[in-house]
XYZ file of C-alpha atoms in Angstrom:
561
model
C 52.287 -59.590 -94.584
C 52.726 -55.702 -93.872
C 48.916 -54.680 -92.830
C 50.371 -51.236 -91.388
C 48.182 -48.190 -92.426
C 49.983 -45.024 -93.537
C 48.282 -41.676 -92.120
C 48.118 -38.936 -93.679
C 49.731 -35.332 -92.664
C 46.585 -34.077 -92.417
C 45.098 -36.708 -90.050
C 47.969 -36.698 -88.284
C 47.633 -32.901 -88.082
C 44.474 -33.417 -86.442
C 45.477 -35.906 -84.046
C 48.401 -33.033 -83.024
C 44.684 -30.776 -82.620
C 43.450 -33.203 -80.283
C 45.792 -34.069 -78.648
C 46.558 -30.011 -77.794
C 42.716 -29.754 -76.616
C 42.843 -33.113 -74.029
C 45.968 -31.674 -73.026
C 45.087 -28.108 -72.200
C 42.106 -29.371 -70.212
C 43.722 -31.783 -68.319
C 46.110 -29.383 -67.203
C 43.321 -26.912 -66.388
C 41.485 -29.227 -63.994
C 45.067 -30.400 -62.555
C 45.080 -26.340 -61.643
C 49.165 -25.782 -62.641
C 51.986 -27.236 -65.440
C 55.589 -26.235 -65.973
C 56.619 -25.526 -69.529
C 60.041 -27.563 -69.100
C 58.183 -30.335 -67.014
C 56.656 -33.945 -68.969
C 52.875 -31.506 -69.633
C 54.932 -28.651 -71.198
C 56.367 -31.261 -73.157
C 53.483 -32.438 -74.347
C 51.857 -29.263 -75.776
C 55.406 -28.234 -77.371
C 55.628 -31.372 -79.272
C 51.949 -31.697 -80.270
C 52.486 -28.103 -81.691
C 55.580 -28.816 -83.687
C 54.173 -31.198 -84.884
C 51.287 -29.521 -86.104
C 53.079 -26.320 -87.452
C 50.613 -24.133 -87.796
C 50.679 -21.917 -90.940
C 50.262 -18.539 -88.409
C 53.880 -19.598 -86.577
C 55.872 -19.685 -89.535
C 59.219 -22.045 -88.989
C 58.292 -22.573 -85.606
C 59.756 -26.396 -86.012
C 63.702 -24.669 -87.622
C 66.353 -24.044 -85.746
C 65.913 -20.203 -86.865
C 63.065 -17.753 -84.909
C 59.922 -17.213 -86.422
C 59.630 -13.519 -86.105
C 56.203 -12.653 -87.666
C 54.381 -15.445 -84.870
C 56.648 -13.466 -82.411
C 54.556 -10.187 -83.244
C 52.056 -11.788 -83.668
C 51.890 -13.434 -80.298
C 53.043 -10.182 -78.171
C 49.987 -8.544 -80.061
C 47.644 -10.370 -77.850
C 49.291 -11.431 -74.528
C 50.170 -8.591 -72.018
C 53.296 -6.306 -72.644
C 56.442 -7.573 -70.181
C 54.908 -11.619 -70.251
C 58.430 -12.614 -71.320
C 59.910 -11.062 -68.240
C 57.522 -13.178 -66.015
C 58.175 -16.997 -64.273
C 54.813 -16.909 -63.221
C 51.526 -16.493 -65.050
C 48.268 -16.949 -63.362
C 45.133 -17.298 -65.256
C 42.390 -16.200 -62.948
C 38.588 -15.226 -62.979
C 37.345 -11.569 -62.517
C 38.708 -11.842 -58.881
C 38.538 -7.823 -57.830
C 41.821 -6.698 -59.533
C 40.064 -3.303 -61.146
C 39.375 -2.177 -57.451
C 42.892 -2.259 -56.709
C 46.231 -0.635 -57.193
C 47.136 -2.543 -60.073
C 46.745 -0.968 -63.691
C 45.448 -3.253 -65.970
C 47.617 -4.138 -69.076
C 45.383 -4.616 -71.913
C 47.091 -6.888 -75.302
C 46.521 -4.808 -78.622
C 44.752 -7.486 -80.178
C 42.535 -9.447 -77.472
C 40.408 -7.287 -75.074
C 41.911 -9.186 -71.906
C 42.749 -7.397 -68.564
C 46.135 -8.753 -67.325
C 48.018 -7.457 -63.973
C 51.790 -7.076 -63.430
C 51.611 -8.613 -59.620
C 55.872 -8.448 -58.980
C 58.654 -8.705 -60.883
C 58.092 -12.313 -61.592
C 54.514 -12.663 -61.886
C 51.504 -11.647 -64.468
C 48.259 -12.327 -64.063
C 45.405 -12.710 -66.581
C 41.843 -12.519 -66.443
C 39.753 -15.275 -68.239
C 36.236 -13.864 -68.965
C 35.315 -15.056 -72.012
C 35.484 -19.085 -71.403
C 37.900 -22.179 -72.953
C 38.372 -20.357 -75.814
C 40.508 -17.819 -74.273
C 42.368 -20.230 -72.334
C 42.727 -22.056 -75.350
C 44.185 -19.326 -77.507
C 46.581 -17.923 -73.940
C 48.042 -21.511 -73.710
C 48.668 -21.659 -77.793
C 50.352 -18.525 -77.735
C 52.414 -19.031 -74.364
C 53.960 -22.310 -75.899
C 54.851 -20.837 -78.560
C 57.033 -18.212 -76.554
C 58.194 -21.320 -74.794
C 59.804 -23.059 -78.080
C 60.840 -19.548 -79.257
C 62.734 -18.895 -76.128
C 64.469 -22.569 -75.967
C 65.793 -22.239 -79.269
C 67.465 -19.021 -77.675
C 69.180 -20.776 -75.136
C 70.153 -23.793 -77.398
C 71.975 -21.486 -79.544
C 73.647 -19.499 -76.771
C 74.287 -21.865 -73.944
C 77.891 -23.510 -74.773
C 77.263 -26.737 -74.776
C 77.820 -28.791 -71.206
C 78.927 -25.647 -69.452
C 76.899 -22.332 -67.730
C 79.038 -20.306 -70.043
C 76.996 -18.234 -73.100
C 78.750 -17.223 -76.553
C 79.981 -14.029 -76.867
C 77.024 -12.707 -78.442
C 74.486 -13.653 -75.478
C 77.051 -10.936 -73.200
C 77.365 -8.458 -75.651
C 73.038 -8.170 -76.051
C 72.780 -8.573 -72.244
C 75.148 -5.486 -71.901
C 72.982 -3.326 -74.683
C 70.299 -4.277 -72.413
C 71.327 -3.540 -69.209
C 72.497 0.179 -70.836
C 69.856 3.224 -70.052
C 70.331 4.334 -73.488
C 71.997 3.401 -77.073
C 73.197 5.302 -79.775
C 71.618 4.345 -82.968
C 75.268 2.540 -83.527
C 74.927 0.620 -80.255
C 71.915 -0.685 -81.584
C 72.683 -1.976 -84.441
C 75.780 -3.739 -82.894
C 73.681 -5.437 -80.250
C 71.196 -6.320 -83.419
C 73.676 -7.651 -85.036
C 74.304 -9.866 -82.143
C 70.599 -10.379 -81.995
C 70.867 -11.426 -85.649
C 73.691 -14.443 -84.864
C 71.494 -15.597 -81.940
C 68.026 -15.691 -83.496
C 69.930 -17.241 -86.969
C 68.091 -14.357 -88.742
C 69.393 -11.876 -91.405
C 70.159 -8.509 -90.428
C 67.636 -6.347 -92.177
C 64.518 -8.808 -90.672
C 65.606 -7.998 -87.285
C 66.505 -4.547 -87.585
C 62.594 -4.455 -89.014
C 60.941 -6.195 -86.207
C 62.638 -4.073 -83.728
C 61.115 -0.657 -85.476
C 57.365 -2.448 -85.380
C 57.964 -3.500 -81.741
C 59.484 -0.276 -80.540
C 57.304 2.438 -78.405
C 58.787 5.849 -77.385
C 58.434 4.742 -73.768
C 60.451 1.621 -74.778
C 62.698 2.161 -77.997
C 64.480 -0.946 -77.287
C 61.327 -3.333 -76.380
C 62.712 -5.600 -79.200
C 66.094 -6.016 -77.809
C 64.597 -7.008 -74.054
C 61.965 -9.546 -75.336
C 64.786 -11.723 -76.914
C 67.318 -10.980 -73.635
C 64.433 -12.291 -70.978
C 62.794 -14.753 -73.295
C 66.470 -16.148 -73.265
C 67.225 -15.584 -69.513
C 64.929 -17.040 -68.422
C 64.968 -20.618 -70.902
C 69.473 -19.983 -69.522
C 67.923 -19.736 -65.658
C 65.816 -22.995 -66.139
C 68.603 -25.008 -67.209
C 71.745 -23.412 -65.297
C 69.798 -22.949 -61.687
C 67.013 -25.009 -61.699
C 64.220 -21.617 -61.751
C 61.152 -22.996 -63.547
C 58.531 -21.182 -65.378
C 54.463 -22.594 -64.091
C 51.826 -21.474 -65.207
C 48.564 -22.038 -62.900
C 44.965 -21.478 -62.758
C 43.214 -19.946 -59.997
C 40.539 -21.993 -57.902
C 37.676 -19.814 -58.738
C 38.575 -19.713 -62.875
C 38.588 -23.343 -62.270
C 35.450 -23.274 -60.160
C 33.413 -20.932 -62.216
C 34.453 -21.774 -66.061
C 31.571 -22.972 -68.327
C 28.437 -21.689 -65.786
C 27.734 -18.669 -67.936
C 28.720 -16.399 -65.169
C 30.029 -13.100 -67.261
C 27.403 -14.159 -70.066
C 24.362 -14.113 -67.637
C 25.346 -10.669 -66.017
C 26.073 -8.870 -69.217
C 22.741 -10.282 -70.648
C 20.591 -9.429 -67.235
C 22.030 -5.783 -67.476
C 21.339 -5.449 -71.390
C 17.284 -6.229 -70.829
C 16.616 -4.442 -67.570
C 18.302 -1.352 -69.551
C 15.294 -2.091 -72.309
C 12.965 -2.979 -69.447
C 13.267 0.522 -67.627
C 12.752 2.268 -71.848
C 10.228 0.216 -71.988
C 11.991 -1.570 -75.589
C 11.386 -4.868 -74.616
C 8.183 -6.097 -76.742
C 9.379 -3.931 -79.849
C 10.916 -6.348 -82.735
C 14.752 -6.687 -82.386
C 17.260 -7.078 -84.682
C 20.794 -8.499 -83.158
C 23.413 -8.060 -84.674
C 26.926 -9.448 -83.860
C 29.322 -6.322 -86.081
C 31.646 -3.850 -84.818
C 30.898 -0.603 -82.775
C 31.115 1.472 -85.402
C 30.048 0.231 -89.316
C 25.922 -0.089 -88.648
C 26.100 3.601 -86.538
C 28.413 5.136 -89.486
C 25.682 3.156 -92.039
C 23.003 4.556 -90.661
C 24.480 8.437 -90.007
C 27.643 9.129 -91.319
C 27.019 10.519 -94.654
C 24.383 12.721 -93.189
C 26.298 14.068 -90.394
C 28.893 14.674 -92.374
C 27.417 16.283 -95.567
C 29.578 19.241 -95.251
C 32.580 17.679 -95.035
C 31.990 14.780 -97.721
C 29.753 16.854 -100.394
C 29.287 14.879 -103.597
C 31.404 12.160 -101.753
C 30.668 8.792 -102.258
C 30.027 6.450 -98.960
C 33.215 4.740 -99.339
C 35.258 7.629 -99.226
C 33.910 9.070 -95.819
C 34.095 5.062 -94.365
C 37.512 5.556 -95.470
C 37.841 8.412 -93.497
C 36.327 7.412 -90.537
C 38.658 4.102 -89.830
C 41.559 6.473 -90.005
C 42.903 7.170 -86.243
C 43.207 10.843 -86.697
C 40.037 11.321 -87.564
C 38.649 11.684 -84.201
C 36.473 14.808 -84.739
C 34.705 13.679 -87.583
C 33.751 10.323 -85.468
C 32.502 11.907 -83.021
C 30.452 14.105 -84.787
C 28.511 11.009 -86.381
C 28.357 9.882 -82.569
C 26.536 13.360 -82.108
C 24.149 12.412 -84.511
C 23.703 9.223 -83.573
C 22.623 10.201 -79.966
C 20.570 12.945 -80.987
C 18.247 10.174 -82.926
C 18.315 7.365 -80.555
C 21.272 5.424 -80.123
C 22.181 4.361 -76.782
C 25.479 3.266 -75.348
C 26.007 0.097 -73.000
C 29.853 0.144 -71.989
C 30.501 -3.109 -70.466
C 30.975 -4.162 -67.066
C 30.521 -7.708 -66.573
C 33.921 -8.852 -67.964
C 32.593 -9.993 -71.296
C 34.546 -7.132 -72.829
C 31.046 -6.652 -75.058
C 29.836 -3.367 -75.665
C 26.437 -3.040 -77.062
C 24.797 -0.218 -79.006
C 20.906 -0.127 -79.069
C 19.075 2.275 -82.162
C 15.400 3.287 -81.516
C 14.289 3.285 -84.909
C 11.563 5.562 -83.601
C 13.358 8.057 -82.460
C 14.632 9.021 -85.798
C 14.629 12.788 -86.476
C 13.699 13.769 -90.201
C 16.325 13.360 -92.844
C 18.366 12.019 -89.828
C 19.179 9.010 -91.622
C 20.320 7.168 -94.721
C 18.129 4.081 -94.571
C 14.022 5.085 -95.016
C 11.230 2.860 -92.874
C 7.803 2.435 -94.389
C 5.676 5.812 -93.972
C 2.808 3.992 -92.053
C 4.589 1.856 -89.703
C 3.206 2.380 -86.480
C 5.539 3.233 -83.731
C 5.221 -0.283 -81.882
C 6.694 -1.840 -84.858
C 9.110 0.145 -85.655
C 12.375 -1.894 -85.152
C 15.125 -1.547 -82.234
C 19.153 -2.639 -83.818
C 20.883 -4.228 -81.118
C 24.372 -4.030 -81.862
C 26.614 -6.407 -80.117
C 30.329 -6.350 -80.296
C 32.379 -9.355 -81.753
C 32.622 -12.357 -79.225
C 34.961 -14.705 -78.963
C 34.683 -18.551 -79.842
C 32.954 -20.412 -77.160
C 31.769 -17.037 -76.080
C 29.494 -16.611 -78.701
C 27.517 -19.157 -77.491
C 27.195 -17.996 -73.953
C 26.194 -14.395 -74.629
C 23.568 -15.455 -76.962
C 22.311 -18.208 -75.035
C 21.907 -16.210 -72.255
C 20.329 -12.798 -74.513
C 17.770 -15.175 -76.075
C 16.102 -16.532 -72.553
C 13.368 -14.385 -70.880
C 13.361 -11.438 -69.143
C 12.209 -11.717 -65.644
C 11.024 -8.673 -63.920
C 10.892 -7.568 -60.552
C 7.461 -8.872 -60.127
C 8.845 -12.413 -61.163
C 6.930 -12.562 -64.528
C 8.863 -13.857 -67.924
C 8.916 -11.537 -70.722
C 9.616 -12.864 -73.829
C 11.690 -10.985 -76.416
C 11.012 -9.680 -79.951
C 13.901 -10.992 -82.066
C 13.020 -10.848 -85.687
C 16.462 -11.530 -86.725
C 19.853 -12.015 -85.760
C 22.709 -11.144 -88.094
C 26.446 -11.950 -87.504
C 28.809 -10.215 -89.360
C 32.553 -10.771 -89.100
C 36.320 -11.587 -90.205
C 37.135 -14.797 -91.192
C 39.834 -17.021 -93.097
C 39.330 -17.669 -96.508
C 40.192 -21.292 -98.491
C 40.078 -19.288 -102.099
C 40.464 -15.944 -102.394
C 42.250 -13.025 -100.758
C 42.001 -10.170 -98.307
C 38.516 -8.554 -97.840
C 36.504 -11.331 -99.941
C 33.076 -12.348 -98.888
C 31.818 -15.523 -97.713
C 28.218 -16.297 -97.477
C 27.653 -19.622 -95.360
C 24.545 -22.052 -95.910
C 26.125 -24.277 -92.856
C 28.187 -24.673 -89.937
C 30.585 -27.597 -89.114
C 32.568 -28.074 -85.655
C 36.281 -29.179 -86.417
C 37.133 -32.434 -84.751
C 33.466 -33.635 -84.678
C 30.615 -34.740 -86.539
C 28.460 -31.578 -85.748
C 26.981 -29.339 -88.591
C 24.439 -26.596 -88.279
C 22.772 -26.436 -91.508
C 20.356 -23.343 -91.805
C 18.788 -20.495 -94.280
C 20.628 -17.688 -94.380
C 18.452 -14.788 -95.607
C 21.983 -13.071 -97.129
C 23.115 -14.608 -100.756
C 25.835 -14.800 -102.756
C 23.284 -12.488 -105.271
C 23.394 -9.622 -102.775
C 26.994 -9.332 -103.393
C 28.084 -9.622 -106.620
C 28.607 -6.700 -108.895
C 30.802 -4.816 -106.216
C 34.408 -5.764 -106.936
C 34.722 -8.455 -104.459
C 35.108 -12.688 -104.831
C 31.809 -13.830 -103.195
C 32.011 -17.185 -102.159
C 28.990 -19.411 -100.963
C 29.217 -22.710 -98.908
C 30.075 -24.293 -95.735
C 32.178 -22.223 -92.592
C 34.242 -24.649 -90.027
C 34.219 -23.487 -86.310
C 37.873 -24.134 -85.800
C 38.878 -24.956 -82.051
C 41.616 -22.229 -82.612
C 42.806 -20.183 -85.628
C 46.175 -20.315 -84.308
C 46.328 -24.145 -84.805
C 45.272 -24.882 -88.293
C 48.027 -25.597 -91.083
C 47.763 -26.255 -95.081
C 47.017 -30.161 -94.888
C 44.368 -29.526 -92.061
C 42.893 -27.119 -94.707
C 43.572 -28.357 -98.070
C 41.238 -31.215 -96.431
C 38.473 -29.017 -95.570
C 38.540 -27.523 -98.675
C 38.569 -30.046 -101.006
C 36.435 -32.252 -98.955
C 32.969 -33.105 -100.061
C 32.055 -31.171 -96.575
C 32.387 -27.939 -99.668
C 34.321 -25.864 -96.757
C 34.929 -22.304 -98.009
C 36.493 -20.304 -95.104
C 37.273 -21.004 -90.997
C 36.172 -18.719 -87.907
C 35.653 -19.216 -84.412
C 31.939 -18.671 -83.543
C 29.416 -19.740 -85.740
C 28.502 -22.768 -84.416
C 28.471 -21.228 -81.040
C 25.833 -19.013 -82.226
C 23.705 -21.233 -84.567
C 24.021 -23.549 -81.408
C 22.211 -20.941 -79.505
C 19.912 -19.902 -81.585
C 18.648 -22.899 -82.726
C 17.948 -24.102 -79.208
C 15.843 -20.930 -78.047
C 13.688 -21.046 -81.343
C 13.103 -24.730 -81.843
C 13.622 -26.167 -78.672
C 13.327 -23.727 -75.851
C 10.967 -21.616 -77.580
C 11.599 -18.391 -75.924
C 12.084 -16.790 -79.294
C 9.863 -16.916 -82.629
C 10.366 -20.385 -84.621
C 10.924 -18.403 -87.713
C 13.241 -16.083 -86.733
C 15.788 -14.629 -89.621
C 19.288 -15.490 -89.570
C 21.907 -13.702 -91.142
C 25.763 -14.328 -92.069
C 28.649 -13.131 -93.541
C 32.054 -13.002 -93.450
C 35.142 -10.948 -94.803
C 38.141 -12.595 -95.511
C 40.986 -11.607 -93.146
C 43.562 -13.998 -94.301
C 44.224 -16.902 -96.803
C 45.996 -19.357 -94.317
C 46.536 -21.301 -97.594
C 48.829 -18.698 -99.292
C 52.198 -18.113 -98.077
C 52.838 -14.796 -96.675
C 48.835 -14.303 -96.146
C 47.738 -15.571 -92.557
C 46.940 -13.184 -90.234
C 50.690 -12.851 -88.701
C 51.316 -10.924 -92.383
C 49.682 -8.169 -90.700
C 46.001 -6.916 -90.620
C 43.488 -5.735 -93.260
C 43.485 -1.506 -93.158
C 41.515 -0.225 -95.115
C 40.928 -3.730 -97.545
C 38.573 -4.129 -94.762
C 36.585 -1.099 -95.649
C 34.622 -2.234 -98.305
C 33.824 -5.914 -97.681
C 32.367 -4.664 -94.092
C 30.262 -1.780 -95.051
C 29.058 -3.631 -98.009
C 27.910 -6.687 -95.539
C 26.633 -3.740 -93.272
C 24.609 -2.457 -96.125
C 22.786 -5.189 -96.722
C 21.702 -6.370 -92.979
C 20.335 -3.222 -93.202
C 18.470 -2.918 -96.334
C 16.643 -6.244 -95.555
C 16.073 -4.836 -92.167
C 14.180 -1.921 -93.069
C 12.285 -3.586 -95.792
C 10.755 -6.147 -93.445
């Protein structure tokens, strides 16, 4: 009698998740791994296997072109060029000769060492290694199926193709013609049509580097050729101290430290505080933008000059509502302690007449009037850390504890929805960790009510804390969503935060039991819909709306309490 049990893909899927995660730590604590070697192996297969929705056809024979942007968006321009990569702790690079190369898309510091070697700085805990590693095998796959398709088979000879893009390559210059003729080339080798790659090399070009497109495909190739013709393997390591200092809070605890003796020396520390996790930019624009820039804007509506305002050349009008914002108490923490966190604090008492749009009560004396901490986004296990270490008390000089004033902490950000589109709204009641048991159930002073009306699909129910976005693919989600568990949308930190927050009200007590929480989401992507994960590009100005909207509304209920 057969008793065999059939999975299904999406158990299976999140076996492949698993499996990924034990992986990637066991290769952190062994300190190193080869790509080509039995560990590479391991994480290649696990994530073909999993094909996740934001890498496209990353188990065809063809390249997946839109993960390939997406990927160089947040790893370090010239990575492909590199055998070595070295993930390291804040080990003293920014005092040195070395210019940092920051991704577009992941605040990261990363150092060309040599020719052959690129180091990046881990700051922000697993979760960065986690996403690095993801991102990095990915390249790996991409650049085998290079060298399978060029690489005559049982020979060191390449096809004719391979020569002809390795001499466009090695030329200073190319005429628009030579271009396309080495695209063309490009074309046969990636098994892509013409007009895709000719597209892709436009988005990836810079006018320092016209032909960045055509020298990420020759060296992702190279060096896949090298491994296999010469024996030159790619490793990637981890540094001793990364290794040494990973999960003790180290980047967390200084950024939090400098944060309170800044409100410690302004004397801000027992005034009620409001943290909240947004942007640098939508609660200062809420609170001053349409005022600063009356003239401009007349008979404008808010939108409009938001609009405005996210658009790059728009520089002067920004930092006019900067002006402003100074002028009536805003104060600027640049970050220094690697968390790549920048924090803007608002002394609501320090607000000039007419200075701003939101009103406090007339008779609110100046000890209660509130202090907005704004905190820029973290990042996954991050979240945790930060917060954790915010929420404990503030130890002087003389050694006394001073306990903070949070009245609420509100976390605004951008997450994936399960039904809807780009720029929806999701209002969670709960948390729940993918791949364990873990939920976070709380009241969330923001509604589903606060948002209708406005234009947008407002969704209520349950976020997942995904490990990774970059690993999650339609069966994984189709489960969550029509689960019982009621899941409307995926992110990477709210657990990480409710985790914290939780612990210093009701365990630790070193903030008020009854503290307010607040969250909501915008939709980024629909990782369900084809042609709508977040390697289809980002929101511009859908985003607009949803997050001044959100903004709004921590607001309002800010001022009115």
């Amino acid at each position: 009698m057969n008793n065999s049990i059939n999975t299904t893909r999406a158990q299976d899927s999140t076996n492949a998740i698993e499996r990924l995660y034990i992986t990637m730590r066991h290769l952190f604590n062994r300190g190193f791994y080869k790509p080509s070697g039995v560990s590479g192996a391991a994480l290649r297969q696990s994530l073909l296997q999993l094909r996740p929705e934001i890498y496209g056809s990353i188990a065809e024979e063809k390249a997946e072109l839109n993960g390939l942007i997406y990927v160089l968006e947040r790893l370090p321009e010239g990575i492909e060029q590199c055998r070595f990569i070295n993930l390291t702790s804040d080990e003293g690079y920014a005092t040195s000769q070395f210019k940092p190369i920051i991704p577009p898309k992941r605040r990261r510091n990363c150092y060309r060492i040599d020719d052959e070697q690129m180091n990046i700085e881990i700051t922000r805990g697993r979760s960065d290694i986690y996403d690095i590693l993801t991102h990095l095998t990915f390249l790996f796959i991409e650049s085998e199926k290079i060298s399978a398709r060029v690489l005559i088979e049982d020979t060191d000879r390449t096809i004719r193709d391979w020569v002809k893009l390795e001499q466009a390559v090695k030329k200073d210059k190319l005429t628009q013609l030579e271009r396309e003729v080495a695209l063309i080339h490009v074309a046969n080798i990636l098994g892509r049509p013409f007009v895709e790659v000719m597209e892709v090399h436009q988005l990836l070009a810079t006018k320092t580097n016209p032909e960045r497109f055509l020298q990420i495909i020759y060296w992702l190739g190279k060096l896949a050729i090298e491994e296999i013709t010469t024996g030159d393997k790619r490793a990637i390591t981890f540094s001793p101290m990364l290794r040494e200092r990973l999960g003790h809070h180290i980047h967390g605890e200084r950024w939090a430290n400098t944060i309170k003796e800044v409100l410690g020396q302004k004397g801000l520390l027992q005034r009620p505080i409001h943290i909240i996790s947004a942007n640098m930019h939508s609660v200062m624009n809420s609170l001053f933008a349409k005022k600063a820039l009356s003239k401009e804007f007349k008979e404008k509506e808010s939108l409009e000059i938001y609009e405005a305002l996210s658009l790059p050349k728009n520089n002067l009008l920004r930092n006019k509502v900067i002006a402003l914002a100074k002028k009536n108490g805003m104060l600027a923490i640049d970050d220094v302690s690697g968390t790549n966190i920048d924090v803007q604090i608002f002394d609501m008492a320090k607000l000039g007449p007419d200075a701003c749009c939101f009103n406090l009560p007339k008779d609110l004396p100046e000890a209660q009037k509130p202090l907005l901490f704004v905190m820029d986004y973290a990042f996954g296990e991050q979240a945790y850390e930060t917060i954790d270490e915010l929420l404990k008390p503030y130890v002087n000089k003389k050694g006394e504890e001073v306990f903070l004033n949070v009245s609420s902490i509100s976390i605004m950000g951008k997450a994936g929805i399960l039904e809807g589109g780009k720029g929806d709204i999701m209002i969670p009641n709960a948390h729940i960790f993918e791949g364990t048991a873990d939920n976070y159930p709380f009241e969330n002073e923001l509604s589903k009510k606060d948002f209708e009306g406005n234009g947008l699909n407002v969704l209520q129910g349950t976020m997942v804390t995904v490990l990774g976005t970059s690993l999650q693919n339609k069966d994984v989600l189709q489960f969550f969503h029509e689960s019982t568990w009621n899941v409307i949308g995926l992110e990477m930190e709210g657990v990480h935060y409710q985790k914290a927050i939780q612990s210093a009200s009701k365990i630790r007590k070193s903030i008020r039991p009854d503290v307010k929480v607040r969250y909501a989401y915008y939709a980024s992507d629909n990782p369900l819909e084809t042609g709508s994960t977040l390697a289809s590009g980002g929101l511009g100005t859908t985003g607009v709306k949803p997050t001044y909207l959100i903004t709004d509304k921590i607001l309002t209920q800010i001022f009115n309490s």
